[in-house]
mmCIF file of C-alpha atoms in Angstrom:
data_model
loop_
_atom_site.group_PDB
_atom_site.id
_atom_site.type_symbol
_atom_site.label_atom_id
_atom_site.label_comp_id
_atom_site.label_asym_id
_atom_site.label_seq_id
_atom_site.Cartn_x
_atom_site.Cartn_y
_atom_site.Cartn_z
ATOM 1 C CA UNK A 13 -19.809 -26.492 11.458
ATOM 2 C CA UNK A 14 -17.259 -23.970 10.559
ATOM 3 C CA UNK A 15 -16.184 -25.570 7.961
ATOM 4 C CA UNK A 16 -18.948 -26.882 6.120
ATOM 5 C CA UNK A 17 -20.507 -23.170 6.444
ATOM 6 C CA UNK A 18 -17.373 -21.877 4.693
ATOM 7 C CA UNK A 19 -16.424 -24.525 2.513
ATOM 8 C CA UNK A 20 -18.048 -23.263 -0.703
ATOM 9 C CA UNK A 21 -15.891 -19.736 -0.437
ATOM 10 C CA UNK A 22 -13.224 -22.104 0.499
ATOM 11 C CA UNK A 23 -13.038 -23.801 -2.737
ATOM 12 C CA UNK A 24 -13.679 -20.759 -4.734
ATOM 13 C CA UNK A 25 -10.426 -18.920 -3.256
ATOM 14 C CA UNK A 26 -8.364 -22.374 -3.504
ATOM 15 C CA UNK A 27 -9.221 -22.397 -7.621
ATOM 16 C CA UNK A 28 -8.409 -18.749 -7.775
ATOM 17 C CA UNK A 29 -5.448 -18.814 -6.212
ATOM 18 C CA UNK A 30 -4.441 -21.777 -8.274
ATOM 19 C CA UNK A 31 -5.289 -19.067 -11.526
ATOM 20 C CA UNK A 32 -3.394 -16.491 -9.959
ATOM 21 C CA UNK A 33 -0.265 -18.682 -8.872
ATOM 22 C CA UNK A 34 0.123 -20.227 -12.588
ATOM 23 C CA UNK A 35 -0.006 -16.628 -13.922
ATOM 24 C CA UNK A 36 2.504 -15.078 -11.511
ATOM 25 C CA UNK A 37 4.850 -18.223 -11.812
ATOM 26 C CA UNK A 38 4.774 -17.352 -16.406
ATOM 27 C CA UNK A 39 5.390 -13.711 -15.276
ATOM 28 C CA UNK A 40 8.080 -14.457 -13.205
ATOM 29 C CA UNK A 41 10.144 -16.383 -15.461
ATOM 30 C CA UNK A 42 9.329 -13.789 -18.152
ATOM 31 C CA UNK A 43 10.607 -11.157 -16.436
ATOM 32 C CA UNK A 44 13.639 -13.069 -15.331
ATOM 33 C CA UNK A 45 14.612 -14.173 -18.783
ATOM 34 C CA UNK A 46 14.044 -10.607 -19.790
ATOM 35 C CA UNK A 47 15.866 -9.223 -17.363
ATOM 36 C CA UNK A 48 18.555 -11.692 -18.371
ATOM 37 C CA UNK A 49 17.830 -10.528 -22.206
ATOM 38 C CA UNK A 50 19.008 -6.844 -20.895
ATOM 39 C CA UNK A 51 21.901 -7.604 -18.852
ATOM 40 C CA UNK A 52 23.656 -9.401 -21.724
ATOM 41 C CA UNK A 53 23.215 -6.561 -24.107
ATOM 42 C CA UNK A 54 24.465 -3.597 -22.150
ATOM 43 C CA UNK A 55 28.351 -3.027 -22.402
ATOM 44 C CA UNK A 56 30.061 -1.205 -19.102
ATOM 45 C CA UNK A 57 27.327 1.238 -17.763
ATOM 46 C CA UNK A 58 24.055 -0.637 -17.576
ATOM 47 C CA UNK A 59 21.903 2.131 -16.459
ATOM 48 C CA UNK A 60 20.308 2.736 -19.617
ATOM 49 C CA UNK A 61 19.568 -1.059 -20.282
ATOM 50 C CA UNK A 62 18.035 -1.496 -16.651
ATOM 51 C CA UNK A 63 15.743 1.602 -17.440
ATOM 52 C CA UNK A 64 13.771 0.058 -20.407
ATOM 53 C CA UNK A 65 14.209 -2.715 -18.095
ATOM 54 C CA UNK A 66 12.402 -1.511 -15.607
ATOM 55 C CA UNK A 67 9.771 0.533 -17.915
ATOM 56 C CA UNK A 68 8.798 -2.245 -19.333
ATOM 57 C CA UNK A 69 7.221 -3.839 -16.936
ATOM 58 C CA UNK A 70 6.307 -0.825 -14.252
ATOM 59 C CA UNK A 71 2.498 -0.575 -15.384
ATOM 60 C CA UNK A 72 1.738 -4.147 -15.846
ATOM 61 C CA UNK A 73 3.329 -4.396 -12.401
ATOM 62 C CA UNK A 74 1.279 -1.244 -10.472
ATOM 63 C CA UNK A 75 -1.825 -3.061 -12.086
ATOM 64 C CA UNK A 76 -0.636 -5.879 -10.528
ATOM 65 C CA UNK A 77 -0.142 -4.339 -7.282
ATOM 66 C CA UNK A 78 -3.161 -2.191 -6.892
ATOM 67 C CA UNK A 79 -5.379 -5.140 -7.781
ATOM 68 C CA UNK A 80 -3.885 -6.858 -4.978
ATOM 69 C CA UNK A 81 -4.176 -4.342 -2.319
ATOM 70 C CA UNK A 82 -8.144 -4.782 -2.698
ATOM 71 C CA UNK A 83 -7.530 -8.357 -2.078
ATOM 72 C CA UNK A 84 -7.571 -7.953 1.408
ATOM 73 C CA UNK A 85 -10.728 -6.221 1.380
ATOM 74 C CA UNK A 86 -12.918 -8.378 -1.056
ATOM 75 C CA UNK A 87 -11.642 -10.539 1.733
ATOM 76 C CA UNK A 88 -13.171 -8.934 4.582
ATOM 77 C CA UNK A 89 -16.100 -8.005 2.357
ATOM 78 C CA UNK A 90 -17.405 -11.860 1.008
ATOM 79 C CA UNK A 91 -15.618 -13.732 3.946
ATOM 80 C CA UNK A 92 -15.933 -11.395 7.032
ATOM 81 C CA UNK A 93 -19.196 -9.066 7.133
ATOM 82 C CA UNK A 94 -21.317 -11.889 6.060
ATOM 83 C CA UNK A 95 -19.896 -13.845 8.877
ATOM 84 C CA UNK A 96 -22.374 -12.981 11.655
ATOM 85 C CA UNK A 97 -24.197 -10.424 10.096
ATOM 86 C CA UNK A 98 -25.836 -13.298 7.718
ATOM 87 C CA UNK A 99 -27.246 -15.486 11.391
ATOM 88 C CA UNK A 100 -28.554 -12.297 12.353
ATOM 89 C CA UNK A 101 -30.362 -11.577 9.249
ATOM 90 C CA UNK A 102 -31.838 -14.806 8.392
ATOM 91 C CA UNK A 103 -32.334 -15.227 12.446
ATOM 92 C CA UNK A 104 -30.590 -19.117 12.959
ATOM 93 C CA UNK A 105 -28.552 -17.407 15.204
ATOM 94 C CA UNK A 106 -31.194 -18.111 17.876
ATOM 95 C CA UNK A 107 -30.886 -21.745 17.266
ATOM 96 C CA UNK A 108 -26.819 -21.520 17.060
ATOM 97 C CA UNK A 109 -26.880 -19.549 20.280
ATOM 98 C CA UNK A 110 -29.036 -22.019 22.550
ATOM 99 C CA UNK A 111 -26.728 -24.867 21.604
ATOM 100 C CA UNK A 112 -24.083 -26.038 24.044
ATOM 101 C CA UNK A 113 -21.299 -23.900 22.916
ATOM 102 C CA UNK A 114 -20.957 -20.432 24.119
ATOM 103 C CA UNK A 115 -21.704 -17.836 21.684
ATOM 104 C CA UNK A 116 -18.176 -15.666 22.563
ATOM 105 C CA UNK A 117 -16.631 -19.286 21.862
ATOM 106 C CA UNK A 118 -18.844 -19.224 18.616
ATOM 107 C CA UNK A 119 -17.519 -16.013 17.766
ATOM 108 C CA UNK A 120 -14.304 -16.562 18.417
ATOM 109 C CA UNK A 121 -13.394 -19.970 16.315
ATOM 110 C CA UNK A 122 -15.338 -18.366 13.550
ATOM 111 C CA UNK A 123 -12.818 -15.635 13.538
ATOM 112 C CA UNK A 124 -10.025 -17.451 13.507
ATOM 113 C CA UNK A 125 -11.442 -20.162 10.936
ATOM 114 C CA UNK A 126 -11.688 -17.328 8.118
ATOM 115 C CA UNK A 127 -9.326 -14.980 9.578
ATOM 116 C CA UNK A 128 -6.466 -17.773 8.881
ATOM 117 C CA UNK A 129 -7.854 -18.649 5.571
ATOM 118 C CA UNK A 130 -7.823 -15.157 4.585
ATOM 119 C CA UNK A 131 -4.246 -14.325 6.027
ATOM 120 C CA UNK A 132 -2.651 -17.896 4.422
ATOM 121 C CA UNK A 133 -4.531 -16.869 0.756
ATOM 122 C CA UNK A 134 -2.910 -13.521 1.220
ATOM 123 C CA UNK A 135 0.064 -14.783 1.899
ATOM 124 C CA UNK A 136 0.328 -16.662 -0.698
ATOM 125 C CA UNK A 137 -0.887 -14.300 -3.223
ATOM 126 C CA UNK A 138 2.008 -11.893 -1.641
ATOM 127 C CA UNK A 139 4.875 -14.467 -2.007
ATOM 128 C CA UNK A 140 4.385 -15.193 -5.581
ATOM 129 C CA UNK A 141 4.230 -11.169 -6.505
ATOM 130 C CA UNK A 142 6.731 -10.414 -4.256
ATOM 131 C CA UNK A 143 8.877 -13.344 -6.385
ATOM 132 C CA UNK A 144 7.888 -12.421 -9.650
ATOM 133 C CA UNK A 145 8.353 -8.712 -9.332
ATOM 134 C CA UNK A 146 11.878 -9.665 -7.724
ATOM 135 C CA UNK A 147 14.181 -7.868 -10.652
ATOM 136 C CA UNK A 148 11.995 -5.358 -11.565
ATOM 137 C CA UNK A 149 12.226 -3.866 -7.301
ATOM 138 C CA UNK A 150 15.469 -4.585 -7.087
ATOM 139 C CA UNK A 151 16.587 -3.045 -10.397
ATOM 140 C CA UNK A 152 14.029 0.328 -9.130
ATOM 141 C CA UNK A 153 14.520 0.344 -5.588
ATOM 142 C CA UNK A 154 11.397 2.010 -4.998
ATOM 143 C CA UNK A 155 10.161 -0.439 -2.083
ATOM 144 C CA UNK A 156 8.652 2.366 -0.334
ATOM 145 C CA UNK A 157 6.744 3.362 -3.180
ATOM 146 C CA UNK A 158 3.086 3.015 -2.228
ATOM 147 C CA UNK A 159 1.389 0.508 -4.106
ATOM 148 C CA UNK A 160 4.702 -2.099 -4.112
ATOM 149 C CA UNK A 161 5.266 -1.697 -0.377
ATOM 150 C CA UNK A 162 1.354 -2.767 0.084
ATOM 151 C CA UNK A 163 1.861 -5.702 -2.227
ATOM 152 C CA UNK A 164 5.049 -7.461 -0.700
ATOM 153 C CA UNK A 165 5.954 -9.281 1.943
ATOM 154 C CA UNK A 166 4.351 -9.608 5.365
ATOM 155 C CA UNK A 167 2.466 -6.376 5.263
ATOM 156 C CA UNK A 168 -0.621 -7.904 3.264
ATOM 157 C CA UNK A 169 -1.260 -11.018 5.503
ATOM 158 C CA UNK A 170 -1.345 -8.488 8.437
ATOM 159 C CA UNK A 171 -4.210 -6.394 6.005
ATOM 160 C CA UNK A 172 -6.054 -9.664 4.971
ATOM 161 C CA UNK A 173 -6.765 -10.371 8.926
ATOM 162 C CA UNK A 174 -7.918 -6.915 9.658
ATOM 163 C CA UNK A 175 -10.059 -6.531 6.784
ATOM 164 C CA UNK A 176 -12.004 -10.140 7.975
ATOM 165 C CA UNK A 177 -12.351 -8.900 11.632
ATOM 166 C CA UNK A 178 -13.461 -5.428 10.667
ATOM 167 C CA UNK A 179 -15.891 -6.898 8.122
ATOM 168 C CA UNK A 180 -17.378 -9.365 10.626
ATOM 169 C CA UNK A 181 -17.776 -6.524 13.712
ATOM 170 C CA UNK A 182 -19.310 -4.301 11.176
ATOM 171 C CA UNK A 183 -21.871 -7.404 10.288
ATOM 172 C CA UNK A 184 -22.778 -7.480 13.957
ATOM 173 C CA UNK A 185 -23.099 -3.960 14.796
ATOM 174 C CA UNK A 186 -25.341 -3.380 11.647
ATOM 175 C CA UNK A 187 -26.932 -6.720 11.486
ATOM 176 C CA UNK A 188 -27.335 -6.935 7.554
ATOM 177 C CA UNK A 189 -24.822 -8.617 4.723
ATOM 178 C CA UNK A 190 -25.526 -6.551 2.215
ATOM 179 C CA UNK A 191 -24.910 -2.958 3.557
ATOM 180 C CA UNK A 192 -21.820 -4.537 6.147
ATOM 181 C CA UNK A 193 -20.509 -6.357 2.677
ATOM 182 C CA UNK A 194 -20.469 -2.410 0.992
ATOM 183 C CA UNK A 195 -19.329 -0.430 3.910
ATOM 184 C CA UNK A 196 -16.588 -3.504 4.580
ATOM 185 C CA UNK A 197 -15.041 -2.784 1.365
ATOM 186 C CA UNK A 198 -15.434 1.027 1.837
ATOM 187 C CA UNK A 199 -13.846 1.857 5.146
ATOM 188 C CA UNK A 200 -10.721 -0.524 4.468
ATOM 189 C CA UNK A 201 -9.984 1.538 1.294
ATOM 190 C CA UNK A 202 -10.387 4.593 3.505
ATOM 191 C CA UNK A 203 -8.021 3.083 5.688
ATOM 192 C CA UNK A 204 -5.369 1.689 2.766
ATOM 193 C CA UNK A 205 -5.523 5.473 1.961
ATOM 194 C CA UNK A 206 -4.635 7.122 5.040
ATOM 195 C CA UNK A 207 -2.210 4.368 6.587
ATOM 196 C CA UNK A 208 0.631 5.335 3.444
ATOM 197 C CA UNK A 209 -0.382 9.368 3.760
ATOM 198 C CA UNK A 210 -0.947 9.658 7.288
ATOM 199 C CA UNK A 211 0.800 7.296 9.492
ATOM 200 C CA UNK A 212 3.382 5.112 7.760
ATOM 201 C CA UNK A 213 5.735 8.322 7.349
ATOM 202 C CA UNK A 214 5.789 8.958 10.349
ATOM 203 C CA UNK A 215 6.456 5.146 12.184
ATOM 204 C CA UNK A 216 10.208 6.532 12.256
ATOM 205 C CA UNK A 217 11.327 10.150 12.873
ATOM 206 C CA UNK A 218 12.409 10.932 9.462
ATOM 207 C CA UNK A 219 16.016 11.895 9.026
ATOM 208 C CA UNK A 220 16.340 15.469 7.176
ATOM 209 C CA UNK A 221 19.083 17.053 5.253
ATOM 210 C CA UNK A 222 19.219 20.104 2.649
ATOM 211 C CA UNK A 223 19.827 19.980 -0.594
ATOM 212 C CA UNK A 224 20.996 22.466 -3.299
ATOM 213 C CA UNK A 225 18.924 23.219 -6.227
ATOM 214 C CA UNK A 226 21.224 23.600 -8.782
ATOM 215 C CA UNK A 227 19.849 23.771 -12.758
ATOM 216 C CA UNK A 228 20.980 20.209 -13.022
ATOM 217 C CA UNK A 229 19.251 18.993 -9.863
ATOM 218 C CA UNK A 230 15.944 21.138 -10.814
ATOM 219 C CA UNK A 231 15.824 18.891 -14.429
ATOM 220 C CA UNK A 232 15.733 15.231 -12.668
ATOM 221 C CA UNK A 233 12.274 16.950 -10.751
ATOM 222 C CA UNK A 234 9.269 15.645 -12.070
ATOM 223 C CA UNK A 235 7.296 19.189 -11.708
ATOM 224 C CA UNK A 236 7.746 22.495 -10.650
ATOM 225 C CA UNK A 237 5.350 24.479 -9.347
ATOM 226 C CA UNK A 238 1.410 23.259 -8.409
ATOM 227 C CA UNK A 239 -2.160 24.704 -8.190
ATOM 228 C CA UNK A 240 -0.815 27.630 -6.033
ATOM 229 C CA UNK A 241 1.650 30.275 -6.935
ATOM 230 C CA UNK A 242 4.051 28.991 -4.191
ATOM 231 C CA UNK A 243 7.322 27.772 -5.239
ATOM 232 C CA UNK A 244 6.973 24.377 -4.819
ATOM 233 C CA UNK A 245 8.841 21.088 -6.231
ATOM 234 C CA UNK A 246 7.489 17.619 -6.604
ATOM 235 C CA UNK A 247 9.545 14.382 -7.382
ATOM 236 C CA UNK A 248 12.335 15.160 -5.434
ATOM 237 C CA UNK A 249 14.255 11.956 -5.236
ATOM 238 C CA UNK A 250 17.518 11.181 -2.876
ATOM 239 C CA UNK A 251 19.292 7.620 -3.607
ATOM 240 C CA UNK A 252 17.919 4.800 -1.609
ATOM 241 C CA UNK A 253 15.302 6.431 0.839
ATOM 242 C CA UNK A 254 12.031 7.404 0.584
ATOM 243 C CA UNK A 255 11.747 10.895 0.831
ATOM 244 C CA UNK A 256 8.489 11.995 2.553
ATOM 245 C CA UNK A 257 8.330 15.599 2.327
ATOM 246 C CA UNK A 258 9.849 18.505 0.847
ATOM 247 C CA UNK A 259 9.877 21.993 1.942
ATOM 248 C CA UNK A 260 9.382 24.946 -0.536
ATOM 249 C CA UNK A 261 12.587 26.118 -2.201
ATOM 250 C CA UNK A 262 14.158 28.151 0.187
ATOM 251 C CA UNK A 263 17.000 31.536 -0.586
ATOM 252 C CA UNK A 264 20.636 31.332 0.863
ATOM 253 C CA UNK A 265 19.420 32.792 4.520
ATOM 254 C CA UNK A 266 16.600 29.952 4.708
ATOM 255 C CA UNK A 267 13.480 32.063 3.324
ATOM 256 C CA UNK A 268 10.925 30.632 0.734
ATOM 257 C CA UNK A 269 11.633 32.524 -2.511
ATOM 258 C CA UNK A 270 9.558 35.129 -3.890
ATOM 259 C CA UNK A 271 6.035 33.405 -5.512
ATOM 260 C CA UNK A 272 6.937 37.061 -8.812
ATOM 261 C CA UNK A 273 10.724 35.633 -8.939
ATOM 262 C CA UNK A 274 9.330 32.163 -8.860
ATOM 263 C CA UNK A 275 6.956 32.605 -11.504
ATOM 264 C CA UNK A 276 9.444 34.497 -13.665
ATOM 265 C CA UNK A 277 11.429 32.231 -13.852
ATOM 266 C CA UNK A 278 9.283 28.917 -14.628
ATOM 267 C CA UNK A 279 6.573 30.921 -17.064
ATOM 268 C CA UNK A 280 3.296 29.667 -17.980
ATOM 269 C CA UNK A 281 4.543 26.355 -20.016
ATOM 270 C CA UNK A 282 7.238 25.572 -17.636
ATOM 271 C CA UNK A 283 5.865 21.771 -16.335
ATOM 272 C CA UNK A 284 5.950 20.912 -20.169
ATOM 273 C CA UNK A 285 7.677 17.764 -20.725
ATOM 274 C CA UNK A 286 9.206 18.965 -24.227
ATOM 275 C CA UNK A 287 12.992 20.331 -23.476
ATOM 276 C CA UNK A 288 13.427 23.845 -23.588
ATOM 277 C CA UNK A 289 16.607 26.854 -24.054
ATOM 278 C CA UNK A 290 19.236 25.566 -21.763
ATOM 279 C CA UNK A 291 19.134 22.214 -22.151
ATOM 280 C CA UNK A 292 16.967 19.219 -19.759
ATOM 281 C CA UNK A 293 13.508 18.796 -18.611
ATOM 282 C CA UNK A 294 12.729 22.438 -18.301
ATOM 283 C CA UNK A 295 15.247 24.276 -20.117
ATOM 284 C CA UNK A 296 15.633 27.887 -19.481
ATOM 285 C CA UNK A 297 13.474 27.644 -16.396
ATOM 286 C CA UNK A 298 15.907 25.177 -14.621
ATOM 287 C CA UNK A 299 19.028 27.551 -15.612
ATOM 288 C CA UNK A 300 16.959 31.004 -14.206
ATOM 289 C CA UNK A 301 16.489 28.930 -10.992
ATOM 290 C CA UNK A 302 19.590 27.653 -10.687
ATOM 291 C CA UNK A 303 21.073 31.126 -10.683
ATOM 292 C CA UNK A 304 19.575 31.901 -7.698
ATOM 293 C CA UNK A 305 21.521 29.788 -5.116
ATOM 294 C CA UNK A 306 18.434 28.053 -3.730
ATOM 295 C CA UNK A 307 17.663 24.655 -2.126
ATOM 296 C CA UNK A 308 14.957 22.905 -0.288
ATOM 297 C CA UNK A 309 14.759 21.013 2.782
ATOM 298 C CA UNK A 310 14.147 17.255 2.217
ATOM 299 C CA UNK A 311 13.101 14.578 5.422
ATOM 300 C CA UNK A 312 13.508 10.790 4.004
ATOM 301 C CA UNK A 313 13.601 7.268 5.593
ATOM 302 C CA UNK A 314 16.237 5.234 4.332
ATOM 303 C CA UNK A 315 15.817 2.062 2.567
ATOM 304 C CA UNK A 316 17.229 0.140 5.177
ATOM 305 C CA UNK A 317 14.272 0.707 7.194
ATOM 306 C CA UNK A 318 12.021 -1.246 4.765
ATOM 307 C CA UNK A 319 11.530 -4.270 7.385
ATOM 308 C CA UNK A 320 11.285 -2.594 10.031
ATOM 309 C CA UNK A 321 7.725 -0.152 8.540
ATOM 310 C CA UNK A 322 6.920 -3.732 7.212
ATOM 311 C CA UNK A 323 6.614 -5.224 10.251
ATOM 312 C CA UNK A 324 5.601 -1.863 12.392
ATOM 313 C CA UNK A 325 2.600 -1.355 10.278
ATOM 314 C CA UNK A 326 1.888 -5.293 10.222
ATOM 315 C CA UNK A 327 1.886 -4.839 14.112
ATOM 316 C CA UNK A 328 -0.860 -1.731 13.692
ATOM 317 C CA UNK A 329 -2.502 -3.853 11.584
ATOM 318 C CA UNK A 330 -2.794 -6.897 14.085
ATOM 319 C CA UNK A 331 -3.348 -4.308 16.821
ATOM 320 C CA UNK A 332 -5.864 -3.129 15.528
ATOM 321 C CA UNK A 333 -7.816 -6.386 14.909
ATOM 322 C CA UNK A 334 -7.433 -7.359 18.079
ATOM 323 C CA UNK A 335 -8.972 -4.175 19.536
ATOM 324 C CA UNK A 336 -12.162 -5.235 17.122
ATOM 325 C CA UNK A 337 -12.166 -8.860 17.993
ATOM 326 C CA UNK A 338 -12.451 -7.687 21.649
ATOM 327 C CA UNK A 339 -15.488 -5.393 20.546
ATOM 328 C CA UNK A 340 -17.041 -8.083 18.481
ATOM 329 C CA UNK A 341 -16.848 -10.772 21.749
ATOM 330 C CA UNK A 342 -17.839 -7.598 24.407
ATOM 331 C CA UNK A 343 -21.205 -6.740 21.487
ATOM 332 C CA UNK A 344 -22.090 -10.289 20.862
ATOM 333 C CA UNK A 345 -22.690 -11.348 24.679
ATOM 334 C CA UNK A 346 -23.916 -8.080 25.881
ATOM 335 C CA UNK A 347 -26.564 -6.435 23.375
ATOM 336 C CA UNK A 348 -27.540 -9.285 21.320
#
């Protein structure tokens, strides 16, 4: 019964994912033979080469990705909150529910039936990307930049099963498709959004270390300064971590600098990408700064932690679905 219930969306994702496999497959090779193309031409120090590289494929790649992450969700959305919520509506679950099967058993093999579908067509989806991107991450070595960790490996399969539980308790609690189909899709974005902002930087104690801002450091920043008058950076970068926060730039003896000295120094025109007097990104500015012995304090995770926050925030991930599969069986046999 399962399975001739969910056939139909069965078929649809199996000739989708048969689109999307033949496309990532062409980019692939592309970018391999491309990346091949590059190698050959750069003489000694390749860094140059491997930035085009790398540019030229970064936003068809971050399209890429962030159409994936929603995967997951259009997932739980089609698949998951019309999974109960549908019986309810169109009330056959009284005839499902006086059959000789238990409705918690019910419940449960439905779960599992599209939860696995939805985790393997994930994880499919994932493998492919996570191939064809292969040269382009390994040539950035950005994998803990938000979009691309989301995208690769293991992390999305965990996503694709806790977007089809959440979709189908929501279903039951609210009892119709279309409103559990919209506020599906809505609270696993909300949750996409806080896990990288709120939690994931955190799965580790970050390690922390301080780091001089000399003129030359101050031009590989991306900005300086924000919507305040607080001396802040942004774009701090330390070789093969993540960093995940950055303190204000700090005197010698460990105090923020003064927001007049600050602002002195950087002008009005200062986060202008055009160089400036002095040389680099911001010119003058950078030198004035420079000059003033300062540095920040910067906490990072390394790079080598990659698997580990892939699997830690897979296991949140899994957690958490369990914790709604247990509210789903507890709802179904005791207020329905």
């Amino acid at each position: 019964m399962s399975w001739r219930q969910f056939r139909a969306q069965a078929l649809v994702a199996a000739a989708g994912l048969v689109v999307i496999a033949a496309g990532l497959v062409v980019l692939g090779m592309d970018i391999r033979d491309t990346y091949d193309t590059y190698l050959a031409r750069c003489q000694g120090d390749c860094a140059d080469a491997m930035s085009q590289f790398t540019n030229e494929y970064r936003n068809l790649l971050l399209f890429l990705d962030a159409g994936f992450i929603l995967v997951p969700g259009l997932l739980g959305m089609f698949w998951g909150a019309p999974l109960v919520a549908r019986e309810l509506e169109t009330g056959t679950h009284r005839l499902v529910w006086n059959q000789s099967v238990p409705r918690r058993r019910w419940l449960a093999v439905k779960l599992l039936f599209a939860g696995l579908a939805g985790m393997t067509a994930t994880g499919l989806v994932s493998l492919l990307l996570t191939w064809a991107a292969g040269p382009v991450d390994q040539v950035a070595n950005d994998r803990f930049e938000t979009l691309v960790f989301s995208a690769r490996h293991v992390a999305p399969v965990a996503y694709a099963a806790f977007a089809v539980v959440l979709g189908t308790v929501i279903g039951l609690l609210i009892r119709r498709t279309l409103p559990a189909m919209a506020l599906t899709l809505l609270v696993f974005i909300a949750v996409q959004i806080a896990m990288p902002n709120l939690v994931r930087p955190y799965l580790m104690p970050p390690i922390t270390t301080s780091k001089p801002m000399t003129s030359e450091a101050i031009n590989e920043l991306r900005s300086l300064g924000g919507l305040s008058d607080r001396p802040t950076i942004g774009g701090l970068t330390i070789p093969d971590a993540w960093v995940t926060d950055t303190s204000e730039l700090l005197t010698a003896d460990g105090q923020p600098l003064d927001a007049d000295k600050f602002n002195k120094c950087i002008g009005p025109d200062a986060s202008d990408d055009s160089p400036r007097e002095g040389g680099g990104r911001f010119g003058a500015a950078a030198q004035c700064l420079g000059d003033l012995d300062l540095h920040v304090t910067a906490s990072y995770q390394p790079n080598h932690r990659y698997w580990l926050f892939q699997w830690l925030e897979s296991a949140i991930y899994l957690t958490l679905s369990t914790l709604l599969a247990v509210l789903g069986r507890w709802r179904i046999q005791h207020r329905l």
